[in-house]
Amino acid sequence: MAIDRKQVEEIVRAVGGKENIEAATHCVTRLRFALVDESKVDAAALDQNDLVKGQFSSQGQFQVVIGPGLVDKVYDEMIQITGGDRSSKDDVKAAAGKKQNPIQRAIKTLSDIFIPILPAIITAGLLLGINNILTGPGIFFDKQSLVDVYPAWKDLASIINTIASTAFTFLPALIGWAAVKRFGGSPLLGIVLGLILVHPDLLSAYGYADAVNDGTVPTWNLFGWHIEKIGYQGQVLPVLVSAYLLAKLEIFLNKRVHDSVKLLVVAPVTLLITGFLAFTIIGPVTFAIANAITSGLIYIYESYAALGGLIYGGLYALLVITGMHHTFLAVDVQLIGSQGGTFLWPMLALSNIAQGSAALAMMLVLREQKMRGLAATSSVSAFLGVTEPAIFGVNIRYRYPFIFGMVGSAIGGVLLTMNNVQATSIGVGGVPGFLSIFPNKWGVFFIGMAIVLIVPFLLTVIFGRAKMRKQDREAGSGSVTADHVSTSTSTSEVNRTTANKNTASSGAAADAQTSINALEVMAPLTGKAVLLERVPDPAFAEKQMGEGIAIEPSGNKVVAPFDAQVAHVIKSKHAVILEHASGVQILIHVGINTVSMKGEGFNVHVQAGEHVRAGQTLLEFDRQAIEAAGHPLITPIIVPDGQDMVDRVEVTTGDVTSNRNGVLKVHLKG
């Protein structure tokens, strides 16, 4: 199909003109823009453009749906019109990230800093949990610890404690490394900066309160300016701000100092200036701010414990979806460093278990064997503290288990906060999370564990089975049209043989079109066929590209639903377009946003122009790789708009056990 250049020019004008386009790319169905100012978009003009099937904004990208087979041509024409450079999807994603508001950028920055050091912190927390078992009184013996009764274990516990506490003692060094690296400086200088802030010559931050009470806080006397000589163990803000200054100062000097003397100038000057400011201005100010924040949290916790537990415990799973949960690591660390314990981490552990329990319950709800297997394995992962497979692989897909998981977690959160349950360290979440809890609160914590195991499980099973029975009744009423109205098949449509299936010539296509009234599209995947509205992408769910159906796959193969010619194979291997001898084209698009995987996890067995038989394997995909990347597996099968021979599309939902199940019926004109 030829592209009208004027229509492409109208798209460019509608998105604010070429000067408003910071970067642009395309996937199999849509143009993706990173715009300078989205308020300049003329939505009405886009709606009136015949090339445009839909439009929406998501995660800083403005997306214009064109449809398969045309979008690449429109993109090529647009590049010629604007004179812009071709951008990759990563380029557009990076440019779109700049459009995030300051809060979103701050959250992403904190996540980028704390995620790399998370393994060290979790390992330290786990080892401290083992130390708690050895040294906690009342666990095995009345009012005595294991090392009190068996002194031979005392030194072993001491060694474990030394190993475990190192990550927390030198936490500023870990944060300094990650933060300076994130801000563009030398990570080695970040480590040195962090070690400077916890130098042994300084008064430990853990002893600061006692020293203030005793009047023994040491100071430096800089020509009459008295500066407290304290370290910043367990503190987050001082090293974060100092690391930012260090990175920017290093970058500044690197651009201006000659290469021959960089080694003698850049690092020494950078560390000297940053270290001096850290002890004189940054440290004292941020230390006061951090203590004020901590005091505020403690006040809320002590005054409104139940409300805090209800909100944080209930909504923590939502924080996981947005990525904001990583930012609370800084709060946990600050609470542990200044107060000796955190009341947030225990609620995190229960939230993990709640989502795992809801996923496990889906084993009793789902019928498809592989999805049940995913529910089982992802629930085990959640019980061990890693919830992403359960949340993204199962619970979010069906929604109600995710909600019931939050309900159970909210109840557990109220119980914990009302009973002052705290963790001594950040360790492994989920069931092993009890190792981080103060031993005298284990009993309450175990009751909370029972709540988050039972409540989400029962609610999910009861609601899920009722929902499945309702779907069975609806599926039993017959096929569903694209307008969701039951329809019967006329006698003339029963005989739907497709003559000349192995012929792709224009003459054969014409003969085929006159020999059938409707093309029945068999399922290209096994699983469960659902309406397009279930697809978590507006371009598909709102049918901006055309009618169709979606399959929640149980396997990992896509096969040809009829004899066809491969019209197009998407470069990133996640989608194919097939053309029937009648001229009807369909798009099979594996997963949502899987274009970002750049072909990883996909193996294509056909190429454009190749003739395939019904049931022949088109491509295979790695389910675990897609789920690990956080992308839904649901696969839309679309009959793109603009095909003159298509009259209407009829869809059939329900379980799909093989490619002998029909999921679409494309009625032809005439």
XYZ file of C-alpha atoms in Angstrom:
670
model
C 0.000 0.000 0.000
C 1.348 3.396 -0.992
C 1.690 6.017 1.729
C 0.243 9.484 1.213
C 3.089 11.858 2.094
C 0.597 14.572 3.065
C -0.928 12.345 5.720
C 2.503 11.696 7.220
C 3.199 15.437 7.194
C -0.088 15.917 9.044
C 1.072 13.421 11.708
C 4.304 15.379 12.153
C 2.364 18.634 12.500
C -0.118 17.020 14.880
C 2.633 15.947 17.300
C 3.926 19.510 17.422
C 6.201 19.620 14.390
C 9.690 18.277 13.887
C 11.109 20.678 16.469
C 8.894 19.013 19.101
C 10.228 15.525 18.290
C 13.220 14.737 20.468
C 13.462 11.114 19.311
C 11.255 8.729 17.361
C 11.190 5.035 16.581
C 8.588 2.402 15.767
C 7.585 -1.138 16.644
C 5.357 -3.535 14.744
C 2.198 -1.464 15.190
C 2.953 2.093 16.278
C 5.188 5.129 16.130
C 6.861 5.904 19.449
C 7.824 9.504 20.192
C 9.783 11.223 22.923
C 8.326 14.710 22.621
C 9.698 17.939 24.007
C 6.208 19.067 25.040
C 3.245 16.680 24.851
C 0.817 19.565 25.403
C 1.489 20.618 21.802
C -0.092 17.408 20.441
C -3.224 18.036 18.363
C -5.263 14.954 19.271
C -8.183 15.976 17.060
C -5.934 16.207 13.998
C -4.540 12.749 14.693
C -8.048 11.320 15.057
C -8.988 12.714 11.645
C -5.922 11.227 9.948
C -6.785 8.064 7.982
C -3.391 6.541 8.778
C -3.877 6.828 12.537
C -5.738 4.051 14.330
C -5.242 5.436 17.842
C -3.021 7.434 20.167
C -1.987 7.408 23.816
C 0.830 8.370 26.158
C 2.627 5.834 28.337
C 5.771 6.085 30.491
C 6.884 9.319 28.880
C 6.363 8.055 25.321
C 3.640 9.366 23.031
C 2.487 6.496 20.816
C 0.601 6.774 17.552
C -0.951 3.520 16.382
C -0.601 2.979 12.629
C -0.917 -0.777 12.298
C 1.267 -3.631 11.032
C 2.654 -3.453 7.529
C 2.281 0.332 7.340
C 4.091 1.670 10.363
C 7.577 1.046 8.951
C 6.656 2.866 5.731
C 5.169 5.772 7.661
C 8.290 5.940 9.814
C 10.588 5.977 6.763
C 8.523 8.760 5.205
C 8.516 10.714 8.468
C 12.326 10.534 8.748
C 12.606 11.943 5.219
C 10.188 14.756 6.044
C 11.765 15.761 9.348
C 15.371 15.107 8.372
C 15.827 13.534 11.780
C 18.052 10.638 12.765
C 16.741 7.138 13.189
C 16.495 6.301 16.864
C 16.537 2.979 18.641
C 13.895 2.058 21.187
C 16.482 2.588 23.918
C 17.129 6.101 22.602
C 13.441 6.934 22.792
C 13.146 5.315 26.211
C 16.082 7.327 27.520
C 14.704 10.541 26.061
C 11.280 9.778 27.501
C 12.850 9.232 30.903
C 13.953 12.857 30.860
C 10.286 13.852 30.711
C 9.571 12.283 34.059
C 8.695 14.682 36.826
C 11.262 15.389 39.563
C 9.703 12.874 41.946
C 9.820 10.104 39.332
C 13.437 10.927 38.508
C 14.378 10.979 42.195
C 12.761 7.583 42.727
C 14.586 6.134 39.723
C 17.891 7.593 40.941
C 17.514 6.050 44.390
C 16.578 2.735 42.806
C 19.651 2.837 40.569
C 21.837 3.463 43.625
C 20.412 0.886 46.032
C 19.709 -2.029 43.686
C 23.428 -2.782 43.015
C 24.247 -2.910 46.753
C 21.129 -4.886 47.668
C 22.867 -8.335 47.637
C 25.419 -7.163 50.210
C 22.729 -5.685 52.458
C 20.487 -8.758 52.244
C 23.412 -11.100 52.938
C 24.359 -9.039 55.970
C 20.768 -9.118 57.193
C 20.542 -12.883 56.809
C 23.763 -13.419 58.760
C 22.593 -11.032 61.470
C 19.447 -13.150 61.686
C 21.571 -16.219 62.389
C 23.385 -14.223 65.048
C 20.003 -13.314 66.560
C 19.161 -17.006 66.908
C 22.440 -17.675 68.721
C 22.344 -14.650 70.996
C 18.620 -13.917 71.473
C 17.391 -14.696 74.990
C 14.241 -16.741 75.442
C 14.308 -18.500 72.060
C 15.484 -21.905 73.260
C 15.841 -21.331 76.988
C 13.937 -19.251 79.519
C 15.521 -15.779 79.743
C 18.799 -17.128 78.383
C 20.358 -17.280 74.944
C 21.967 -20.257 73.267
C 25.459 -18.818 73.842
C 24.664 -18.252 77.541
C 23.847 -21.920 78.010
C 26.602 -23.145 75.674
C 29.506 -20.658 75.964
C 31.510 -22.598 73.392
C 29.246 -21.061 70.729
C 29.953 -17.505 71.879
C 33.011 -16.840 69.727
C 31.334 -18.391 66.690
C 28.455 -15.971 67.177
C 30.955 -13.132 67.525
C 32.653 -14.009 64.229
C 29.282 -14.239 62.471
C 28.297 -10.854 63.904
C 31.554 -9.279 62.706
C 31.068 -10.610 59.188
C 27.401 -9.622 59.131
C 27.763 -6.119 60.552
C 30.543 -5.099 58.159
C 28.140 -4.128 55.366
C 26.184 -1.898 57.750
C 29.293 -0.478 59.454
C 30.777 0.542 56.105
C 27.450 1.220 54.415
C 28.551 4.749 53.347
C 31.329 3.132 51.304
C 28.813 0.917 49.485
C 26.457 3.839 48.893
C 29.380 6.051 47.863
C 30.454 3.529 45.238
C 26.961 3.107 43.778
C 26.016 6.795 43.984
C 29.171 8.214 42.408
C 28.913 5.632 39.645
C 25.269 6.626 39.069
C 26.167 10.329 38.952
C 28.935 9.761 36.397
C 32.058 9.887 38.562
C 34.767 7.395 39.465
C 33.351 4.585 41.650
C 36.720 4.177 43.389
C 36.566 7.752 44.649
C 33.045 7.008 45.882
C 34.367 4.123 47.985
C 37.124 6.321 49.438
C 34.587 9.052 50.219
C 32.381 6.578 52.072
C 35.331 5.249 54.085
C 36.358 8.805 54.988
C 32.916 9.346 56.536
C 33.327 6.292 58.821
C 37.043 6.680 59.624
C 38.011 5.056 62.979
C 39.334 8.405 64.290
C 35.778 9.787 64.204
C 33.186 9.374 66.912
C 30.822 6.648 65.712
C 27.338 7.891 64.872
C 25.987 5.079 67.041
C 27.614 6.674 70.094
C 26.723 10.260 69.241
C 23.599 10.490 71.429
C 25.444 9.273 74.536
C 28.349 11.628 73.838
C 25.955 14.580 73.579
C 24.383 13.667 76.918
C 27.820 13.303 78.513
C 29.190 16.446 76.851
C 32.084 14.497 75.330
C 31.541 15.063 71.588
C 35.015 15.610 70.053
C 35.528 18.612 67.755
C 37.969 20.080 65.281
C 39.039 23.680 65.860
C 39.497 25.391 62.511
C 40.722 28.854 63.494
C 37.942 29.218 66.021
C 35.338 27.284 64.019
C 34.429 24.210 66.056
C 33.258 21.258 63.964
C 31.962 18.059 65.498
C 34.313 15.174 64.771
C 31.716 12.478 64.147
C 31.268 9.681 61.643
C 28.169 8.842 59.654
C 27.717 5.115 60.203
C 24.263 3.928 59.135
C 23.476 7.305 57.533
C 22.214 7.705 53.972
C 21.687 11.398 53.181
C 25.215 12.642 54.045
C 26.928 10.228 51.681
C 24.317 10.655 48.923
C 24.714 14.424 48.794
C 28.494 14.224 49.151
C 28.681 11.627 46.353
C 26.699 13.875 44.037
C 29.056 16.782 44.723
C 32.127 14.567 44.261
C 30.935 13.213 40.905
C 30.084 16.649 39.516
C 33.347 18.158 40.758
C 35.363 15.315 39.252
C 33.597 15.719 35.902
C 34.238 19.481 36.036
C 37.961 19.060 36.716
C 38.402 16.268 34.166
C 37.213 18.611 31.419
C 39.601 21.389 32.403
C 42.780 19.787 33.753
C 45.439 18.755 31.239
C 45.945 15.016 30.820
C 49.575 15.225 31.912
C 48.662 16.309 35.459
C 45.194 14.792 35.908
C 46.470 12.062 38.209
C 48.078 14.645 40.485
C 45.199 17.119 40.462
C 41.724 15.674 39.826
C 41.375 12.982 42.499
C 43.238 14.815 45.324
C 41.411 18.114 44.778
C 38.057 16.375 44.385
C 38.419 14.350 47.589
C 39.858 17.256 49.576
C 37.060 19.679 48.677
C 34.270 17.115 48.967
C 35.598 15.694 52.240
C 36.000 19.146 53.771
C 32.462 20.177 52.788
C 31.093 16.807 53.952
C 32.402 17.371 57.489
C 31.709 21.109 57.707
C 28.393 21.682 55.899
C 26.869 18.676 54.111
C 27.226 16.222 56.987
C 25.807 18.378 59.786
C 22.903 19.680 57.668
C 21.874 16.332 56.171
C 22.424 14.589 59.518
C 19.917 16.991 61.071
C 17.486 16.504 58.177
C 17.775 12.704 58.376
C 17.151 12.781 62.119
C 14.130 15.034 61.603
C 12.696 12.635 58.998
C 13.336 9.701 61.290
C 11.692 11.484 64.215
C 8.670 12.244 62.039
C 8.312 8.614 61.010
C 8.669 7.475 64.591
C 5.990 9.970 65.676
C 3.550 8.737 63.039
C 4.348 5.153 63.905
C 3.803 5.712 67.611
C 0.693 7.895 67.213
C -1.116 6.184 64.329
C 0.324 2.685 64.304
C -2.751 0.898 62.942
C -3.284 3.393 60.106
C 0.380 3.237 59.109
C 0.322 -0.546 59.061
C -2.881 -0.584 57.029
C -1.506 1.789 54.383
C 2.091 0.571 54.075
C 1.255 -3.100 54.536
C -1.614 -2.931 52.059
C 0.053 -0.845 49.382
C 3.573 -2.265 49.439
C 2.828 -4.591 46.502
C 1.839 -1.530 44.458
C 5.223 -0.011 45.282
C 6.842 -3.128 43.807
C 4.982 -2.603 40.528
C 6.118 1.024 40.261
C 9.660 0.292 41.438
C 9.244 2.709 44.362
C 9.871 -0.061 46.890
C 13.623 0.298 46.368
C 13.517 3.858 47.698
C 12.289 2.617 51.066
C 15.565 0.756 51.516
C 17.071 4.135 52.352
C 14.378 4.671 54.998
C 14.954 1.202 56.485
C 18.701 1.759 56.640
C 18.217 5.173 58.230
C 15.865 3.751 60.874
C 18.258 0.913 61.686
C 21.228 3.264 61.861
C 19.566 5.819 64.106
C 17.003 3.787 66.070
C 18.429 0.271 66.036
C 15.449 -1.223 64.208
C 12.903 -0.671 61.436
C 9.147 -1.231 61.584
C 8.837 -1.154 57.761
C 10.788 -4.312 56.892
C 8.493 -6.742 58.771
C 5.536 -5.489 56.695
C 7.556 -6.019 53.533
C 8.157 -9.641 54.523
C 4.421 -10.224 55.087
C 3.553 -8.560 51.765
C 5.880 -11.016 50.014
C 4.130 -13.956 51.669
C 0.657 -12.563 50.894
C 1.362 -12.289 47.177
C 2.883 -15.768 47.210
C -0.200 -17.154 48.947
C -2.513 -15.549 46.372
C -0.409 -16.983 43.528
C -0.431 -20.414 45.151
C -4.232 -20.277 45.395
C -4.408 -19.862 41.623
C -3.243 -23.477 41.366
C -6.725 -24.438 42.600
C -8.424 -21.969 40.271
C -6.599 -22.344 36.958
C -7.107 -25.373 34.762
C -4.235 -25.088 32.331
C -1.350 -27.203 33.580
C 1.529 -24.899 32.702
C -0.114 -21.838 34.227
C -0.700 -23.865 37.362
C 2.981 -24.750 37.321
C 3.880 -21.062 37.011
C 1.592 -20.272 39.947
C 3.349 -22.898 42.070
C 6.922 -21.922 41.246
C 6.308 -18.181 41.488
C 4.620 -18.609 44.869
C 7.688 -20.423 46.221
C 9.823 -17.535 44.951
C 7.561 -15.041 46.737
C 7.709 -17.044 49.969
C 11.494 -16.675 49.748
C 11.285 -12.902 49.284
C 11.260 -12.404 45.478
C 7.734 -11.408 44.477
C 8.147 -10.197 40.894
C 7.435 -13.604 39.246
C 4.251 -14.029 41.308
C 3.080 -10.439 40.868
C 3.835 -10.007 37.170
C 3.502 -13.620 36.065
C 0.231 -14.522 37.816
C -1.415 -12.029 40.138
C -1.477 -8.905 37.976
C -2.557 -10.970 35.002
C -5.760 -12.008 36.782
C -5.984 -8.903 39.030
C -8.092 -10.346 41.842
C -5.283 -12.436 43.439
C -3.150 -9.292 43.512
C -5.918 -7.358 45.268
C -6.572 -10.129 47.790
C -2.843 -10.317 48.483
C -2.905 -6.619 49.381
C -5.949 -7.161 51.622
C -4.173 -9.874 53.614
C -0.994 -7.799 53.789
C -2.923 -4.790 55.112
C -4.421 -6.858 57.939
C -1.008 -8.270 58.802
C 0.512 -4.776 58.726
C -1.999 -3.525 61.287
C -1.147 -6.444 63.595
C 2.606 -5.813 63.371
C 2.513 -2.081 63.930
C 0.094 -2.315 66.843
C 2.471 -4.766 68.525
C 5.658 -2.807 67.752
C 7.250 -5.571 65.662
C 10.602 -4.384 64.296
C 13.545 -5.812 62.402
C 17.147 -5.448 63.519
C 18.383 -5.533 59.921
C 17.350 -5.773 56.308
C 17.494 -9.424 55.363
C 15.665 -11.837 53.116
C 11.954 -11.094 52.787
C 9.158 -13.631 52.836
C 9.188 -16.572 55.236
C 12.932 -16.253 56.109
C 12.148 -12.664 57.136
C 11.604 -13.815 60.724
C 15.393 -14.049 61.058
C 15.595 -10.258 60.928
C 12.871 -9.725 63.547
C 13.702 -9.062 67.181
C 13.333 -12.554 68.719
C 10.941 -11.363 71.436
C 8.439 -10.467 68.670
C 8.609 -13.728 66.762
C 5.285 -14.924 68.182
C 3.360 -11.911 66.859
C 5.206 -12.089 63.547
C 4.261 -15.754 63.101
C 0.607 -14.871 63.722
C 0.943 -12.226 61.024
C 2.435 -14.870 58.727
C -0.577 -17.085 59.348
C -2.915 -14.210 58.427
C -1.188 -13.441 55.126
C -1.072 -17.124 54.255
C -4.738 -17.859 54.954
C -6.653 -14.682 54.024
C -5.344 -14.148 50.450
C -5.468 -17.894 49.757
C -9.111 -18.350 50.774
C -10.341 -15.147 49.147
C -8.579 -15.983 45.881
C -9.896 -19.549 45.751
C -13.481 -18.577 46.574
C -13.655 -15.631 44.171
C -11.601 -17.327 41.461
C -13.734 -20.453 41.338
C -16.915 -18.377 41.239
C -15.455 -16.358 38.380
C -14.459 -19.499 36.478
C -17.966 -20.957 36.863
C -19.432 -17.739 35.475
C -17.067 -17.847 32.487
C -18.018 -21.481 31.880
C -21.683 -20.528 31.735
C -20.934 -17.695 29.314
C -18.686 -19.881 27.160
C -21.407 -22.511 27.033
C -23.813 -20.044 25.439
C -21.895 -20.213 22.155
C -19.566 -18.040 20.092
C -19.188 -14.331 20.747
C -19.175 -11.782 17.958
C -16.823 -8.853 17.901
C -19.708 -6.833 19.305
C -20.079 -9.403 22.143
C -23.436 -10.704 20.832
C -24.077 -14.422 20.360
C -24.516 -15.455 16.777
C -25.284 -18.626 14.888
C -23.635 -19.874 11.751
C -25.701 -19.956 8.569
C -25.885 -23.072 6.438
C -23.902 -21.397 3.676
C -21.051 -20.804 6.102
C -20.728 -24.377 7.314
C -18.799 -25.435 4.236
C -15.703 -23.231 4.543
C -13.085 -25.157 2.605
C -10.299 -22.970 1.273
C -9.394 -24.029 -2.239
C -5.911 -23.389 -3.557
C -4.412 -23.142 -0.045
C -0.920 -23.785 -1.301
C -1.103 -21.174 -4.038
C -0.143 -17.519 -3.495
C -0.551 -16.198 -7.036
C -3.013 -13.398 -7.676
C -5.225 -15.683 -9.743
C -5.359 -18.261 -6.960
C -6.127 -15.518 -4.469
C -9.051 -14.359 -6.545
C -10.370 -17.924 -6.869
C -9.960 -18.495 -3.142
C -11.842 -15.342 -2.285
C -14.848 -16.371 -4.339
C -14.845 -19.941 -3.013
C -15.309 -19.155 0.701
C -17.753 -17.102 2.699
C -15.633 -16.981 5.818
C -12.092 -17.763 6.815
C -11.829 -19.708 10.055
C -8.654 -18.869 11.938
C -7.470 -21.696 14.154
C -5.607 -20.980 17.381
C -1.905 -20.279 16.748
C -1.166 -21.013 20.436
C -2.567 -23.226 23.167
C -3.949 -21.583 26.288
C -7.079 -19.563 26.984
C -8.711 -17.302 24.416
C -10.006 -14.057 25.927
C -11.477 -10.827 24.590
C -9.099 -8.087 23.485
C -10.262 -5.924 26.359
C -8.139 -8.133 28.638
C -4.921 -7.031 26.917
C -3.000 -4.508 29.077
C -2.242 -2.232 26.137
C -4.710 0.390 24.870
C -3.701 -0.066 21.245
C -5.014 -3.631 21.357
C -7.641 -3.374 24.096
C -9.370 -0.425 22.415
C -9.164 -2.164 19.015
C -7.273 0.747 17.526
C -5.694 -1.555 14.947
C -8.573 -3.885 14.303
C -10.760 -6.673 15.645
C -9.390 -9.878 17.048
C -8.842 -11.969 20.110
C -6.059 -12.630 22.597
C -4.651 -15.868 23.965
C -3.097 -16.315 27.373
C -0.577 -18.940 26.252
C 0.178 -22.157 28.061
C 2.931 -23.269 25.712
C 5.840 -21.595 23.969
C 5.123 -22.184 20.252
C 3.267 -20.161 17.651
C 1.980 -22.168 14.696
C 0.299 -21.152 11.460
C -3.495 -20.984 11.924
C -4.090 -21.692 8.211
C -2.152 -22.245 4.992
C -0.580 -18.880 4.253
C 2.284 -16.801 3.001
C 4.469 -15.047 5.565
C 3.942 -11.390 4.710
C 6.287 -9.965 7.331
C 8.505 -11.072 10.212
C 9.205 -8.339 12.724
C 12.905 -7.667 13.206
C 12.646 -8.195 16.961
C 11.119 -11.639 16.262
C 8.107 -11.233 18.542
C 5.452 -10.870 15.833
C 4.548 -12.120 12.365
C 1.988 -11.139 9.738
C 0.401 -13.916 7.672
C -1.602 -13.569 4.451
C -4.253 -16.085 3.425
C -4.865 -16.930 -0.217
C -8.042 -14.825 -0.013
C -5.891 -11.794 0.728
C -6.849 -11.586 4.422
C -3.944 -10.723 6.701
C -3.632 -11.389 10.420
C -1.090 -10.219 12.953
C 0.180 -12.514 15.738
C 1.924 -10.434 18.415
C 3.556 -12.436 21.246
C 3.397 -10.566 24.542
C 3.080 -6.881 25.329
C 6.043 -4.497 24.944
C 8.205 -7.496 24.041
C 9.686 -5.374 21.252
C 12.018 -4.004 23.950
C 13.656 -7.438 24.271
C 15.236 -6.950 20.828
C 14.679 -10.565 19.853
C 16.117 -12.079 23.012
C 14.049 -15.065 24.035
C 12.538 -15.546 20.559
C 13.448 -18.018 17.828
C 11.834 -17.516 14.412
C 11.525 -20.527 12.070
C 10.172 -18.749 8.972
C 11.013 -15.756 6.860
C 9.073 -13.232 4.819
C 7.767 -14.622 1.527
C 7.799 -18.218 2.725
C 4.685 -20.398 2.285
C 3.580 -22.273 5.384
C 1.030 -24.984 6.086
C -1.535 -24.916 8.864
C 0.070 -26.134 12.092
C 3.611 -25.380 10.959
C 5.776 -23.760 13.668
C 6.333 -20.057 13.035
C 8.285 -19.087 16.128
C 9.127 -20.180 19.653
C 9.544 -18.005 22.712
C 11.149 -18.321 26.133
C 8.359 -17.820 28.654
C 10.703 -17.372 31.597
C 12.780 -14.740 29.802
C 9.680 -12.722 28.912
C 8.242 -12.965 32.425
C 11.609 -12.117 33.982
C 11.679 -8.978 31.822
C 8.313 -8.032 33.326
C 6.268 -8.315 30.116
C 2.788 -9.892 29.965
C 2.668 -13.044 27.809
C -0.881 -12.445 26.576
C -0.803 -12.660 22.757
C -3.182 -10.637 20.551
C -4.288 -12.086 17.189
C -5.513 -9.168 15.111
C -7.287 -8.760 11.778
C -5.901 -5.304 10.881
C -8.329 -2.621 9.742
C -8.346 -1.422 6.162
C -8.773 -4.812 4.434
C -11.466 -4.275 1.800
C -12.471 -7.931 1.573
C -13.311 -8.204 5.290
C -16.959 -7.753 6.260
C -16.870 -8.570 9.983
C -14.941 -10.609 12.522
C -16.414 -13.149 14.924
C -14.489 -14.325 17.977
C -14.716 -17.398 20.205
C -13.328 -17.404 23.730
C -12.490 -20.296 26.018
C -9.825 -22.933 26.543
C -7.594 -23.690 23.580
C -6.034 -27.138 23.682
C -4.661 -27.329 20.137
C -4.564 -25.481 16.836
C -7.742 -27.336 15.840
C -9.688 -24.864 18.005
C -11.140 -21.982 16.027
C -10.749 -18.578 17.674
C -11.615 -16.198 14.834
C -13.986 -16.283 11.908
C -13.346 -13.610 9.310
C -16.489 -13.062 7.218
C -15.761 -11.871 3.701
C -17.789 -9.424 1.651
C -19.917 -10.727 -1.194
